[in-house]
PDB file of C-alpha atoms in Angstrom:
ATOM      1  CA  MET A   1     -12.988   4.353 -16.888  1.00 42.00           C
ATOM      2  CA  SER A   2     -13.120   1.634 -14.212  1.00 47.00           C
ATOM      3  CA  SER A   3     -12.308   2.217 -10.536  1.00 60.00           C
ATOM      4  CA  LYS A   4     -11.997  -1.438  -9.596  1.00 90.00           C
ATOM      5  CA  LEU A   5      -9.699  -2.347  -6.713  1.00 90.00           C
ATOM      6  CA  THR A   6      -7.902  -5.675  -6.851  1.00 94.00           C
ATOM      7  CA  PHE A   7      -6.261  -7.042  -3.726  1.00 94.00           C
ATOM      8  CA  ALA A   8      -3.632  -9.410  -5.130  1.00 94.00           C
ATOM      9  CA  ALA A   9      -2.852 -12.692  -3.363  1.00 93.00           C
ATOM     10  CA  SER A  10       0.611 -11.339  -2.512  1.00 94.00           C
ATOM     11  CA  ALA A  11      -1.021  -8.435  -0.636  1.00 94.00           C
ATOM     12  CA  GLY A  12      -2.816 -10.855   1.680  1.00 92.00           C
ATOM     13  CA  LYS A  13       0.318 -12.845   2.439  1.00 94.00           C
ATOM     14  CA  HIS A  14       0.721 -11.210   5.862  1.00 94.00           C
ATOM     15  CA  GLU A  15      -3.011 -11.419   6.639  1.00 92.00           C
ATOM     16  CA  TYR A  16      -3.800  -7.720   6.216  1.00 94.00           C
ATOM     17  CA  MET A  17      -7.086  -6.857   4.575  1.00 92.00           C
ATOM     18  CA  VAL A  18      -8.513  -4.196   2.262  1.00 92.00           C
ATOM     19  CA  GLU A  19      -9.893  -2.384   5.323  1.00 93.00           C
ATOM     20  CA  ASP A  20      -6.352  -2.083   6.735  1.00 95.00           C
ATOM     21  CA  VAL A  21      -5.155  -0.523   3.479  1.00 95.00           C
ATOM     22  CA  MET A  22      -8.079   1.904   3.340  1.00 94.00           C
ATOM     23  CA  TYR A  23      -7.509   3.028   6.936  1.00 96.00           C
ATOM     24  CA  ALA A  24      -3.778   3.489   6.274  1.00 96.00           C
ATOM     25  CA  TYR A  25      -4.531   5.455   3.095  1.00 95.00           C
ATOM     26  CA  LEU A  26      -6.781   7.799   5.051  1.00 96.00           C
ATOM     27  CA  HIS A  27      -4.000   8.189   7.670  1.00 97.00           C
ATOM     28  CA  ILE A  28      -0.887   8.433   5.489  1.00 97.00           C
ATOM     29  CA  ILE A  29       2.445   9.079   7.159  1.00 97.00           C
ATOM     30  CA  ARG A  30       4.614   9.142   4.036  1.00 97.00           C
ATOM     31  CA  ILE A  31       3.958   8.595   0.335  1.00 97.00           C
ATOM     32  CA  ARG A  32       5.945   8.319  -2.891  1.00 97.00           C
ATOM     33  CA  GLN A  33       4.539   8.021  -6.404  1.00 97.00           C
ATOM     34  CA  PHE A  34       6.277   7.272  -9.681  1.00 95.00           C
ATOM     35  CA  GLU A  35       5.313   6.187 -13.174  1.00 96.00           C
ATOM     36  CA  HIS A  36       6.610   3.086 -14.901  1.00 94.00           C
ATOM     37  CA  ASP A  37       5.367   1.436 -18.112  1.00 92.00           C
ATOM     38  CA  GLY A  38       2.193   3.536 -18.158  1.00 93.00           C
ATOM     39  CA  ALA A  39       1.182   2.711 -14.576  1.00 95.00           C
ATOM     40  CA  LEU A  40       1.284   4.987 -11.544  1.00 97.00           C
ATOM     41  CA  TYR A  41       2.977   3.200  -8.638  1.00 97.00           C
ATOM     42  CA  ILE A  42       2.050   4.355  -5.154  1.00 97.00           C
ATOM     43  CA  LYS A  43       4.138   3.405  -2.145  1.00 97.00           C
ATOM     44  CA  PHE A  44       3.059   4.615   1.281  1.00 98.00           C
ATOM     45  CA  THR A  45       3.050   4.031   4.987  1.00 97.00           C
ATOM     46  CA  GLY A  46      -0.005   4.775   7.069  1.00 97.00           C
ATOM     47  CA  ARG A  47      -1.455   4.307  10.510  1.00 97.00           C
ATOM     48  CA  ARG A  48      -3.028   1.000  11.517  1.00 95.00           C
ATOM     49  CA  HIS A  49      -6.039   0.994  13.770  1.00 90.00           C
ATOM     50  CA  GLY A  50      -6.413  -1.271  16.761  1.00 85.00           C
ATOM     51  CA  ASP A  51      -2.992  -2.898  17.202  1.00 86.00           C
ATOM     52  CA  PRO A  52      -0.417  -1.113  19.387  1.00 90.00           C
ATOM     53  CA  LEU A  53       2.245  -3.644  18.341  1.00 92.00           C
ATOM     54  CA  VAL A  54       1.807  -2.683  14.670  1.00 93.00           C
ATOM     55  CA  PRO A  55       1.094   1.062  14.647  1.00 94.00           C
ATOM     56  CA  SER A  56       1.708   1.480  10.903  1.00 97.00           C
ATOM     57  CA  ILE A  57       1.713  -0.573   7.722  1.00 97.00           C
ATOM     58  CA  GLU A  58       3.506  -0.311   4.405  1.00 97.00           C
ATOM     59  CA  VAL A  59       1.574  -0.575   1.151  1.00 98.00           C
ATOM     60  CA  GLU A  60       2.533  -0.807  -2.512  1.00 97.00           C
ATOM     61  CA  MET A  61      -0.016  -0.572  -5.283  1.00 97.00           C
ATOM     62  CA  LYS A  62      -0.357   0.568  -8.849  1.00 97.00           C
ATOM     63  CA  ARG A  63      -3.030   2.384 -10.809  1.00 96.00           C
ATOM     64  CA  LEU A  64      -3.288   1.261 -14.417  1.00 95.00           C
ATOM     65  CA  ALA A  65      -4.157   3.553 -17.325  1.00 92.00           C
ATOM     66  CA  ASP A  66      -7.755   2.251 -17.341  1.00 92.00           C
ATOM     67  CA  GLY A  67      -8.210   3.298 -13.670  1.00 92.00           C
ATOM     68  CA  ARG A  68      -7.923  -0.139 -12.075  1.00 94.00           C
ATOM     69  CA  VAL A  69      -5.948  -0.217  -8.834  1.00 95.00           C
ATOM     70  CA  ILE A  70      -3.950  -3.287  -7.827  1.00 97.00           C
ATOM     71  CA  VAL A  71      -2.670  -3.583  -4.251  1.00 97.00           C
ATOM     72  CA  PHE A  72       0.260  -6.004  -4.351  1.00 96.00           C
ATOM     73  CA  HIS A  73       2.099  -5.539  -1.039  1.00 96.00           C
ATOM     74  CA  VAL A  74       0.911  -4.937   2.532  1.00 97.00           C
ATOM     75  CA  ASN A  75       2.927  -5.577   5.670  1.00 97.00           C
ATOM     76  CA  ALA A  76       3.776  -4.135   9.073  1.00 96.00           C
ATOM     77  CA  GLU A  77       6.086  -1.199   8.426  1.00 95.00           C
ATOM     78  CA  GLN A  78       9.671  -2.405   8.228  1.00 93.00           C
ATOM     79  CA  GLY A  79      12.724  -0.216   8.826  1.00 89.00           C
ATOM     80  CA  THR A  80      14.017  -0.827   5.299  1.00 91.00           C
ATOM     81  CA  PHE A  81      10.776  -0.123   3.388  1.00 92.00           C
ATOM     82  CA  TRP A  82      11.872   3.300   2.147  1.00 91.00           C
ATOM     83  CA  ASP A  83      15.383   2.091   1.266  1.00 90.00           C
ATOM     84  CA  LYS A  84      14.225  -0.087  -1.635  1.00 78.00           C
ATOM     85  CA  ASP A  85      12.136   0.388  -4.771  1.00 67.00           C
TER      86      ASP A  85
END
């Protein structure tokens, strides 16, 4: 099984990087997971290091059946993030 991480172009749209996602994942504030079409979707907010104006970020990613992980959304945490799927 592969453990490859793919950072999709859409994830970099707001200029966050893999390191931001990893830090947030290690400092999770809230997380939700659900399965859809054989993939595990993970939606979480986590702390962001080094920017007092953006103390937390929101992340959406999915883990495929073969173990690959695709990060497809990263942004500063928005007030409506948990209101939508």
